[in-house]
Coordinates of C-alpha atoms in Angstrom, one line a residue:
Chain Z
G15 CA -15.4 -7.7 20.8
I16 CA -15.6 -3.9 20.9
Q17 CA -15.4 -2.0 17.6
V18 CA -13.6 1.3 17.3
E19 CA -14.4 3.3 14.2
Q20 CA -12.7 6.6 13.3
S21 CA -13.7 9.1 10.7
P22 CA -12.8 10.5 8.3
P23 CA -10.0 8.1 7.3
D24 CA -8.1 10.8 5.4
L25 CA -8.1 14.6 5.8
I26 CA -6.3 17.3 3.9
L27 CA -6.2 20.8 5.2
Q28 CA -4.6 24.1 4.5
E29 CA -2.5 25.6 7.3
G30 CA -4.8 27.6 9.6
A31 CA -7.9 25.5 9.1
N32 CA -9.9 23.8 11.8
S33 CA -10.9 20.2 11.9
T34 CA -12.9 17.6 13.9
L35 CA -12.0 14.0 14.1
R36 CA -14.5 11.5 15.4
C37 CA -14.2 8.1 17.2
N38 CA -17.2 5.8 17.7
F39 CA -17.1 2.8 20.0
S40 CA -19.6 0.0 20.2
D41 CA -19.5 -0.7 24.0
S42 CA -18.9 1.0 27.3
V43 CA -15.3 1.8 28.0
N44 CA -13.1 2.6 31.1
N45 CA -10.5 4.5 29.3
L46 CA -10.2 6.4 26.0
Q47 CA -7.0 8.0 24.7
W48 CA -6.2 10.0 21.7
F49 CA -2.7 9.6 20.1
H50 CA -0.8 11.3 17.4
Q51 CA 1.7 9.2 15.4
N52 CA 4.4 11.2 13.7
P53 CA 6.0 10.1 10.4
W54 CA 8.7 8.3 12.3
G55 CA 6.2 6.1 14.1
Q56 CA 6.3 7.6 17.5
L57 CA 2.9 7.5 19.3
I58 CA 2.4 10.5 21.5
N59 CA -0.5 10.6 23.9
L60 CA -2.6 13.7 23.4
F61 CA -5.5 13.1 25.8
Y62 CA -6.7 10.6 28.4
I63 CA -10.4 11.3 28.3
P64 CA -12.9 8.6 29.2
S65 CA -15.6 11.4 29.6
G66 CA -15.9 15.1 29.6
T67 CA -13.9 17.8 27.8
K68 CA -10.2 18.7 27.9
Q69 CA -8.1 21.3 26.2
N70 CA -4.4 21.5 25.5
G71 CA -3.4 24.5 23.4
R72 CA -4.9 24.3 20.0
L73 CA -6.2 20.8 20.7
S74 CA -9.3 19.8 22.6
A75 CA -11.2 16.6 23.0
T76 CA -14.7 15.7 24.2
T77 CA -16.0 12.2 25.1
V78 CA -19.7 11.5 25.5
A79 CA -19.5 8.1 27.1
T80 CA -23.3 7.6 27.2
E81 CA -23.5 8.0 23.5
R82 CA -20.2 6.1 22.8
Y83 CA -18.2 8.7 20.9
S84 CA -15.3 11.0 21.2
L85 CA -14.3 14.1 19.2
L86 CA -10.8 15.6 18.7
Y87 CA -10.7 19.2 17.6
I88 CA -7.7 20.8 16.0
S89 CA -7.8 24.5 15.6
S90 CA -5.5 26.7 13.5
S91 CA -3.8 23.6 12.1
Q92 CA 0.0 23.7 11.4
T93 CA 2.1 21.5 9.1
T94 CA 3.5 19.9 12.2
D95 CA 0.0 18.5 13.0
S96 CA 0.4 16.1 10.0
G97 CA 0.4 12.5 10.8
V98 CA -2.0 9.8 11.9
Y99 CA -4.4 10.3 14.8
F100 CA -5.6 7.3 16.7
C101 CA -8.4 6.8 19.2
A102 CA -7.9 3.8 21.6
V103 CA -10.1 2.4 24.3
V104 CA -9.9 0.1 27.2
I105 CA -12.9 -2.1 28.2
S106 CA -13.8 -3.1 31.8
G107 CA -11.4 -5.6 33.2
G108 CA -9.0 -4.9 30.3
Y109 CA -5.8 -4.4 32.3
N110 CA -5.1 -1.3 30.2
K111 CA -5.1 -3.3 26.9
L112 CA -5.7 -0.7 24.3
I113 CA -8.0 -1.4 21.3
F114 CA -7.2 1.0 18.5
G115 CA -9.2 2.4 15.7
A116 CA -7.8 2.5 12.2
G117 CA -6.8 6.1 12.5
T118 CA -7.3 9.4 10.6
R119 CA -4.5 10.4 8.3
L120 CA -4.1 14.2 8.4
A121 CA -2.0 16.2 5.9
V122 CA -1.7 19.9 6.5
H123 CA -0.3 21.9 3.6
P124 CA 1.3 25.3 3.9
Chain D
D15 CA 13.8 11.0 32.7
A16 CA 14.1 8.4 29.9
G17 CA 10.9 7.3 28.4
V18 CA 10.3 3.9 26.8
T19 CA 13.3 2.7 24.9
Q20 CA 13.3 0.0 22.2
S21 CA 16.0 -1.8 20.3
P22 CA 16.8 -2.4 17.5
T23 CA 15.1 0.5 15.6
H24 CA 15.2 -1.4 12.3
L25 CA 16.0 -4.9 11.3
I26 CA 15.7 -7.2 8.3
K27 CA 15.1 -10.9 8.5
T28 CA 14.3 -13.7 6.1
R29 CA 11.4 -16.1 6.3
G30 CA 11.8 -18.8 8.8
Q31 CA 14.3 -16.9 11.0
Q32 CA 13.8 -15.9 14.6
V33 CA 13.9 -12.3 16.0
T34 CA 14.2 -10.8 19.5
L35 CA 13.1 -7.3 20.2
R36 CA 13.9 -5.5 23.4
C37 CA 12.1 -2.9 25.5
S38 CA 13.0 -0.9 28.6
P39 CA 10.0 0.7 30.3
K40 CA 9.7 4.3 31.5
S41 CA 11.3 4.8 34.9
G42 CA 8.7 4.0 37.6
H43 CA 6.7 1.7 35.4
D44 CA 6.4 -2.0 36.0
T45 CA 4.0 -3.3 33.3
V46 CA 5.0 -3.8 29.7
S47 CA 2.7 -4.3 26.7
W48 CA 3.6 -5.1 23.1
Y49 CA 1.7 -4.1 20.0
Q50 CA 2.1 -4.9 16.3
Q51 CA 1.3 -2.2 13.8
A52 CA 1.1 -3.3 10.2
L53 CA 1.4 -0.7 7.5
G54 CA -1.6 1.5 7.3
Q55 CA -3.4 0.0 10.3
G56 CA -3.8 0.7 13.9
P57 CA -1.7 -1.1 16.5
Q58 CA -2.9 -4.5 17.7
F59 CA -2.3 -5.8 21.2
I60 CA 0.0 -8.8 21.3
F61 CA 0.5 -9.4 25.1
Q62 CA 1.2 -7.8 28.4
Y63 CA 3.7 -8.6 31.1
Y64 CA 3.5 -7.9 34.8
E65 CA 5.6 -9.5 37.6
E66 CA 7.5 -11.4 35.0
E67 CA 4.4 -13.2 33.8
E68 CA 2.2 -12.9 30.8
R69 CA -1.0 -11.5 32.1
Q70 CA -3.1 -10.9 28.9
R71 CA -2.7 -12.0 25.4
G72 CA -4.2 -10.9 22.1
N73 CA -5.1 -13.0 19.1
F74 CA -1.5 -13.9 18.1
P75 CA -0.1 -17.4 17.5
D76 CA 2.3 -19.1 19.8
R77 CA 5.2 -18.1 17.5
F78 CA 5.0 -14.9 19.4
S79 CA 6.4 -15.2 22.9
G80 CA 7.9 -12.8 25.5
H81 CA 9.7 -12.4 28.7
Q82 CA 9.9 -9.8 31.5
F83 CA 13.0 -9.5 33.6
P84 CA 13.3 -8.5 37.3
N85 CA 14.2 -4.9 36.3
Y86 CA 10.9 -4.8 34.3
S87 CA 12.5 -4.7 30.9
S88 CA 11.0 -7.1 28.3
E89 CA 11.7 -9.0 25.2
L90 CA 9.4 -10.0 22.3
N91 CA 10.4 -13.1 20.4
V92 CA 9.0 -14.2 17.1
N93 CA 9.9 -17.6 15.7
A94 CA 9.5 -19.0 12.2
L95 CA 9.0 -15.5 10.7
L96 CA 6.5 -15.0 7.9
L97 CA 6.2 -12.3 5.4
G98 CA 3.1 -11.1 7.2
D99 CA 5.1 -10.4 10.4
S100 CA 6.6 -7.4 8.7
A101 CA 5.4 -4.5 10.9
L102 CA 6.3 -1.8 13.4
Y103 CA 6.5 -3.4 16.9
L104 CA 5.6 -1.0 19.7
C105 CA 6.3 -1.4 23.4
A106 CA 4.3 0.5 25.9
S107 CA 4.7 0.7 29.7
D108 CA 2.6 1.9 32.7
T109 CA 2.2 1.2 36.4
D110 CA 0.1 -1.8 37.4
G111 CA -2.9 -2.5 39.4
Q112 CA -5.4 -0.4 37.5
I113 CA -7.8 -3.0 36.2
S114 CA -10.0 -0.2 35.3
G115 CA -7.4 1.0 32.8
A116 CA -7.0 4.4 34.4
N117 CA -3.3 4.7 33.6
V118 CA -1.9 6.5 30.6
L119 CA 0.3 4.2 28.5
T120 CA 3.7 5.5 27.3
F121 CA 4.9 4.2 24.0
G122 CA 8.4 3.7 22.6
A123 CA 9.4 4.7 19.1
G124 CA 9.1 1.1 17.9
S125 CA 11.2 -1.5 16.1
R126 CA 10.5 -1.8 12.4
L127 CA 10.8 -5.4 11.2
T128 CA 11.0 -6.3 7.6
V129 CA 10.8 -10.0 6.6
L130 CA 12.0 -10.9 3.1

């Protein structure tokens, strides 16, 4: 089956720093989403981005489908950005069944 | 507009017991999926329900079963609980029909199950 790999697995930042999270996937996908999971377990959708670039405030994401990777950029990080960031994909015919990576655990210190 | 609601939020069971978790989808959504998230891992797909039938299933044993009701709400049942079933169980909903997976899933806050 398709493999979804995220890097780095852990990231520690000082408030105000910028970061880039990467997601590689081993096969073509119909859907790619980035999620943020807060310390209470709630998964919040950040981007639906099967291809191209999107921006939402301090966050932006780029997916290069032909090269099978996606990047999530966090600028001017804040302590509230802490948590786990997941990339998840849907393959063709997948009825919106998400296949998640293992996540990047981000800690932002004041 | 209520999002996806799950109950209970936390529960503790002992090995061999059975558990039922409940999920109400976001208003306007008709498809419900369940995911298991073990500590330190990404969520794993259990199964998906649409039109009161299981449409897709992940790599989980038959001890995991579910149901969808006419109002689109859903239950996840786990029989003969094992210690390894301890996890956060997440419910997600969306609208059907998009085989291409173009819909954005909305997740609930989860039910945290501890098996002792």
